[in-house]
Every structure is written in structure tokens, then in C-alpha cells.
PDB file of C-alpha atoms in Angstrom:
ATOM      1  CA  MET A 407       0.000   0.000   0.000  1.00  0.00           C
ATOM      2  CA  LYS A 408       2.868   2.332   0.863  1.00  0.00           C
ATOM      3  CA  SER A 409       4.468   1.766  -2.539  1.00  0.00           C
ATOM      4  CA  PHE A 410       1.191   2.641  -4.315  1.00  0.00           C
ATOM      5  CA  LYS A 411       1.054   5.903  -2.370  1.00  0.00           C
ATOM      6  CA  LEU A 412       4.657   6.701  -3.313  1.00  0.00           C
ATOM      7  CA  ILE A 413       3.999   5.914  -6.982  1.00  0.00           C
ATOM      8  CA  GLY A 414       0.828   8.033  -6.900  1.00  0.00           C
ATOM      9  CA  PHE A 415       2.666  11.032  -5.410  1.00  0.00           C
ATOM     10  CA  SER A 416       5.473  10.604  -7.943  1.00  0.00           C
ATOM     11  CA  ILE A 417       3.007  10.660 -10.827  1.00  0.00           C
ATOM     12  CA  ILE A 418       1.312  13.776  -9.405  1.00  0.00           C
ATOM     13  CA  ALA A 419       4.701  15.501  -8.997  1.00  0.00           C
ATOM     14  CA  ILE A 420       5.689  14.675 -12.581  1.00  0.00           C
ATOM     15  CA  PHE A 421       2.317  15.905 -13.874  1.00  0.00           C
ATOM     16  CA  MET A 422       2.676  19.199 -11.955  1.00  0.00           C
ATOM     17  CA  CYS A 423       6.185  19.764 -13.333  1.00  0.00           C
ATOM     18  CA  LEU A 424       4.981  19.139 -16.875  1.00  0.00           C
ATOM     19  CA  SER A 425       2.040  21.512 -16.336  1.00  0.00           C
ATOM     20  CA  PHE A 426       4.328  24.345 -15.198  1.00  0.00           C
ATOM     21  CA  TRP A 427       6.699  23.657 -18.065  1.00  0.00           C
ATOM     22  CA  ALA A 428       3.824  23.831 -20.569  1.00  0.00           C
ATOM     23  CA  CYS A 429       2.552  27.130 -19.090  1.00  0.00           C
ATOM     24  CA  SER A 430       6.000  28.642 -19.325  1.00  0.00           C
ATOM     25  CA  ASP A 431       6.237  27.822 -23.019  1.00  0.00           C
ATOM     26  CA  ASN A 432       2.773  29.254 -23.640  1.00  0.00           C
ATOM     27  CA  LYS A 433       3.754  32.569 -22.031  1.00  0.00           C
ATOM     28  CA  GLU A 434       7.001  32.764 -23.996  1.00  0.00           C
ATOM     29  CA  ASP A 435       5.142  31.887 -27.201  1.00  0.00           C
ATOM     30  CA  ARG A 436       2.530  34.580 -26.497  1.00  0.00           C
ATOM     31  CA  ILE A 437       5.218  37.204 -25.845  1.00  0.00           C
ATOM     32  CA  GLN A 438       7.011  36.243 -29.080  1.00  0.00           C
ATOM     33  CA  GLU A 439       3.746  36.395 -31.060  1.00  0.00           C
ATOM     34  CA  GLU A 440       2.934  39.839 -29.619  1.00  0.00           C
ATOM     35  CA  ARG A 441       6.493  41.035 -30.292  1.00  0.00           C
ATOM     36  CA  GLU A 442       6.123  39.981 -33.917  1.00  0.00           C
ATOM     37  CA  LEU A 443       2.822  41.890 -34.094  1.00  0.00           C
ATOM     38  CA  ILE A 444       4.587  45.045 -32.844  1.00  0.00           C
ATOM     39  CA  ILE A 445       7.177  44.908 -35.633  1.00  0.00           C
ATOM     40  CA  GLY A 446       6.149  47.221 -38.456  1.00  0.00           C
ATOM     41  CA  LEU A 447       5.231  50.790 -39.326  1.00  0.00           C
ATOM     42  CA  TRP A 448       2.418  52.365 -37.273  1.00  0.00           C
ATOM     43  CA  GLU A 449       0.544  55.646 -37.726  1.00  0.00           C
ATOM     44  CA  ASN A 450      -0.973  57.503 -34.783  1.00  0.00           C
ATOM     45  CA  ILE A 451      -4.766  57.793 -35.078  1.00  0.00           C
ATOM     46  CA  TYR A 452      -5.558  58.948 -31.524  1.00  0.00           C
ATOM     47  CA  PHE A 453      -3.395  60.834 -29.047  1.00  0.00           C
ATOM     48  CA  TYR A 454      -4.139  62.215 -25.598  1.00  0.00           C
ATOM     49  CA  GLU A 455      -1.528  63.921 -23.428  1.00  0.00           C
ATOM     50  CA  ARG A 456      -1.748  65.472 -19.977  1.00  0.00           C
ATOM     51  CA  VAL A 457       1.276  67.408 -18.730  1.00  0.00           C
ATOM     52  CA  THR A 458       1.408  68.481 -15.072  1.00  0.00           C
ATOM     53  CA  PHE A 459       4.015  71.108 -14.199  1.00  0.00           C
ATOM     54  CA  HIS A 460       5.630  71.569 -10.764  1.00  0.00           C
ATOM     55  CA  ASP A 461       3.500  74.663 -10.071  1.00  0.00           C
ATOM     56  CA  GLY A 462       0.277  72.685 -10.573  1.00  0.00           C
ATOM     57  CA  ASN A 463      -0.504  73.970 -14.064  1.00  0.00           C
ATOM     58  CA  VAL A 464      -1.912  71.270 -16.325  1.00  0.00           C
ATOM     59  CA  THR A 465      -2.116  71.181 -20.117  1.00  0.00           C
ATOM     60  CA  GLU A 466      -4.149  68.623 -22.011  1.00  0.00           C
ATOM     61  CA  THR A 467      -4.001  67.801 -25.702  1.00  0.00           C
ATOM     62  CA  THR A 468      -6.195  65.443 -27.717  1.00  0.00           C
ATOM     63  CA  SER A 469      -5.712  64.702 -31.402  1.00  0.00           C
ATOM     64  CA  THR A 470      -7.364  62.384 -33.879  1.00  0.00           C
ATOM     65  CA  GLU A 471      -5.519  63.882 -36.842  1.00  0.00           C
ATOM     66  CA  ARG A 472      -4.083  61.200 -39.102  1.00  0.00           C
ATOM     67  CA  ASN A 473      -0.997  61.276 -41.281  1.00  0.00           C
ATOM     68  CA  MET A 474       1.065  63.260 -38.756  1.00  0.00           C
ATOM     69  CA  THR A 475       3.172  60.846 -36.676  1.00  0.00           C
ATOM     70  CA  ARG A 476       4.505  57.379 -37.432  1.00  0.00           C
ATOM     71  CA  VAL A 477       6.720  54.952 -35.546  1.00  0.00           C
ATOM     72  CA  SER A 478       8.675  52.045 -36.958  1.00  0.00           C
ATOM     73  CA  TYR A 479       9.533  49.018 -34.785  1.00  0.00           C
ATOM     74  CA  ASN A 480      12.191  46.925 -36.518  1.00  0.00           C
ATOM     75  CA  ALA A 481      12.865  43.219 -35.928  1.00  0.00           C
ATOM     76  CA  ASP A 482      16.445  43.965 -34.819  1.00  0.00           C
ATOM     77  CA  GLY A 483      15.189  45.967 -31.802  1.00  0.00           C
ATOM     78  CA  THR A 484      15.711  49.416 -33.319  1.00  0.00           C
ATOM     79  CA  GLY A 485      13.032  51.945 -34.091  1.00  0.00           C
ATOM     80  CA  SER A 486      12.346  55.436 -35.394  1.00  0.00           C
ATOM     81  CA  THR A 487       9.782  58.189 -34.990  1.00  0.00           C
ATOM     82  CA  PHE A 488       8.676  60.177 -38.048  1.00  0.00           C
ATOM     83  CA  GLN A 489       6.661  63.355 -38.446  1.00  0.00           C
ATOM     84  CA  ASN A 490       4.853  64.552 -41.557  1.00  0.00           C
ATOM     85  CA  LYS A 491       5.871  68.093 -42.451  1.00  0.00           C
ATOM     86  CA  ASP A 492       4.245  69.492 -45.577  1.00  0.00           C
ATOM     87  CA  GLY A 493       3.748  66.054 -47.089  1.00  0.00           C
ATOM     88  CA  ASN A 494       7.291  64.822 -46.355  1.00  0.00           C
ATOM     89  CA  TRP A 495       8.069  62.300 -43.629  1.00  0.00           C
ATOM     90  CA  THR A 496      11.002  63.469 -41.492  1.00  0.00           C
ATOM     91  CA  LYS A 497      12.812  61.239 -39.002  1.00  0.00           C
ATOM     92  CA  LEU A 498      12.639  62.822 -35.528  1.00  0.00           C
ATOM     93  CA  SER A 499      14.402  60.232 -33.403  1.00  0.00           C
ATOM     94  CA  GLU A 500      15.945  56.776 -33.289  1.00  0.00           C
ATOM     95  CA  TRP A 501      15.776  54.385 -30.364  1.00  0.00           C
ATOM     96  CA  THR A 502      15.979  50.764 -29.306  1.00  0.00           C
ATOM     97  CA  TRP A 503      13.079  48.722 -27.989  1.00  0.00           C
ATOM     98  CA  THR A 504      12.234  45.565 -26.062  1.00  0.00           C
ATOM     99  CA  TYR A 505       8.958  43.966 -25.004  1.00  0.00           C
ATOM    100  CA  ASP A 506       8.286  41.771 -21.969  1.00  0.00           C
ATOM    101  CA  GLY A 507       4.676  40.787 -22.587  1.00  0.00           C
ATOM    102  CA  ILE A 508       3.138  43.787 -20.802  1.00  0.00           C
ATOM    103  CA  THR A 509       5.493  46.712 -21.201  1.00  0.00           C
ATOM    104  CA  LEU A 510       7.155  48.101 -24.313  1.00  0.00           C
ATOM    105  CA  TYR A 511      10.464  49.749 -23.387  1.00  0.00           C
ATOM    106  CA  THR A 512      12.064  52.322 -25.682  1.00  0.00           C
ATOM    107  CA  TYR A 513      15.471  53.887 -25.040  1.00  0.00           C
ATOM    108  CA  ARG A 514      16.766  57.013 -26.762  1.00  0.00           C
ATOM    109  CA  LYS A 515      20.551  57.321 -26.655  1.00  0.00           C
ATOM    110  CA  ASP A 516      20.480  61.068 -27.373  1.00  0.00           C
ATOM    111  CA  THR A 517      18.309  61.923 -24.329  1.00  0.00           C
ATOM    112  CA  LYS A 518      19.233  58.850 -22.248  1.00  0.00           C
ATOM    113  CA  ILE A 519      15.523  58.437 -21.465  1.00  0.00           C
ATOM    114  CA  THR A 520      13.822  55.059 -21.217  1.00  0.00           C
ATOM    115  CA  GLU A 521      10.086  55.143 -21.757  1.00  0.00           C
ATOM    116  CA  GLU A 522       7.839  52.365 -20.498  1.00  0.00           C
ATOM    117  CA  GLN A 523       4.605  52.013 -22.449  1.00  0.00           C
ATOM    118  CA  GLN A 524       1.961  49.647 -21.173  1.00  0.00           C
ATOM    119  CA  ILE A 525       0.434  47.807 -24.111  1.00  0.00           C
ATOM    120  CA  ASN A 526      -3.345  47.707 -23.666  1.00  0.00           C
ATOM    121  CA  LYS A 527      -4.192  46.130 -27.026  1.00  0.00           C
ATOM    122  CA  ILE A 528      -2.202  44.598 -29.870  1.00  0.00           C
ATOM    123  CA  THR A 529      -3.717  43.108 -33.035  1.00  0.00           C
ATOM    124  CA  GLU A 530      -2.664  42.836 -36.676  1.00  0.00           C
ATOM    125  CA  SER A 531      -4.066  46.316 -37.331  1.00  0.00           C
ATOM    126  CA  GLU A 532      -4.123  48.208 -34.002  1.00  0.00           C
ATOM    127  CA  LEU A 533      -1.773  49.022 -31.145  1.00  0.00           C
ATOM    128  CA  ALA A 534      -3.030  50.882 -28.047  1.00  0.00           C
ATOM    129  CA  SER A 535      -0.659  52.012 -25.309  1.00  0.00           C
ATOM    130  CA  GLU A 536      -0.273  54.232 -22.253  1.00  0.00           C
ATOM    131  CA  LEU A 537       2.842  56.046 -21.109  1.00  0.00           C
ATOM    132  CA  HIS A 538       3.502  57.713 -17.768  1.00  0.00           C
ATOM    133  CA  ILE A 539       6.861  59.399 -17.294  1.00  0.00           C
ATOM    134  CA  THR A 540       8.359  62.111 -15.111  1.00  0.00           C
ATOM    135  CA  ILE A 541      11.102  64.258 -16.608  1.00  0.00           C
ATOM    136  CA  GLU A 542      13.033  67.212 -15.332  1.00  0.00           C
ATOM    137  CA  HIS A 543      12.445  70.578 -16.985  1.00  0.00           C
ATOM    138  CA  GLU A 544      14.296  73.699 -15.842  1.00  0.00           C
ATOM    139  CA  GLY A 545      15.219  71.959 -12.601  1.00  0.00           C
ATOM    140  CA  HIS A 546      11.661  70.874 -11.776  1.00  0.00           C
ATOM    141  CA  PRO A 547       9.774  67.612 -12.281  1.00  0.00           C
ATOM    142  CA  VAL A 548       7.165  67.477 -15.038  1.00  0.00           C
ATOM    143  CA  ASP A 549       4.668  64.617 -15.049  1.00  0.00           C
ATOM    144  CA  ILE A 550       3.583  63.394 -18.504  1.00  0.00           C
ATOM    145  CA  TYR A 551       0.764  60.952 -19.212  1.00  0.00           C
ATOM    146  CA  GLN A 552      -0.004  59.843 -22.793  1.00  0.00           C
ATOM    147  CA  ARG A 553      -2.554  57.484 -24.290  1.00  0.00           C
ATOM    148  CA  SER A 554      -2.146  56.536 -27.953  1.00  0.00           C
ATOM    149  CA  VAL A 555      -3.826  54.367 -30.543  1.00  0.00           C
ATOM    150  CA  TRP A 556      -1.837  53.366 -33.622  1.00  0.00           C
ATOM    151  CA  GLU A 557      -2.946  51.829 -36.898  1.00  0.00           C
ATOM    152  CA  ARG A 558      -0.637  49.568 -38.891  1.00  0.00           C
ATOM    153  CA  VAL A 559       0.634  51.102 -42.134  1.00  0.00           C
ATOM    154  CA  ARG A 560       2.645  47.987 -43.060  1.00  0.00           C
TER     155      ARG A 560
END
């Protein structure tokens, strides 16, 4: 009877290990699939920004204007931001990016700023994200909150 109990517990332990192993692969597969969805050229179709200055002043901006800002996430972990000026797309910045399954991290070497965008939705055609960052401006902290929706260009 004791040996049956030991065999039973061994089988349960093996099953539990295999279950955790399978879940781990599923999470890694999901992150890789989402990362592959991020790769591409995206155009901003909705933008909201709230900036809170150290003195309590707040500015808010909302835009649904298309054909103004694009971002490119490349498979090699690099990216660029473009702005449309008089019908010509101009590169504004270059950065590197990584994705951990929840947060999209971008790092600009020129400003040494890492931005952490929470990805709220990612599909073949749409990317929705939120960004909350505090920067220093003229020796004072400035709190910036942005919410963006992007549409895939290619």
C-alpha cells in the first residue's frame, strides 16, 4: 500500500512539473507572437496627453488627426519616430526597444531616457498604449501621461 502511495505522489509531482513547463512555453510563445505583431510601421490615429508642471498647471491635448506621426519598430530591436511636415516624412528620433509581454520599453541614446509604455491592445491592425513618465524641466519635475492608438501602415 505504501508503494502505491509513493507511486501516486510521484506521478502527481511529474504531472505538476509538466504543467508548469507547458505554461511557461505558452507565455514565452505569447510574448514572441505579440512582439512579432509590434514589428512594423504604425501611424498615430488617436493621441491624448496630460502634462502636469511643478506649479500645478496642467495642459491637455487630444488629437485624432491622421498622417502626422509614425513609428517604426524593426525586428532587430531598433526603431524610429517620423513626423509629416508638408507632405514629407522626417525622421525625428531613433531608439531601441524591447517587449516583456506587458510593457514596451524604448530607449533614446540622445536623451538617455527610457520610456515604459503599457500595451493595452495589440492586433494585426491596431496598437493601443499608455505612457507615464516624469522628466526634469528647468530643474523641476514634469509629469507626462499619454494614451495613444496606432494603426498599422505595413
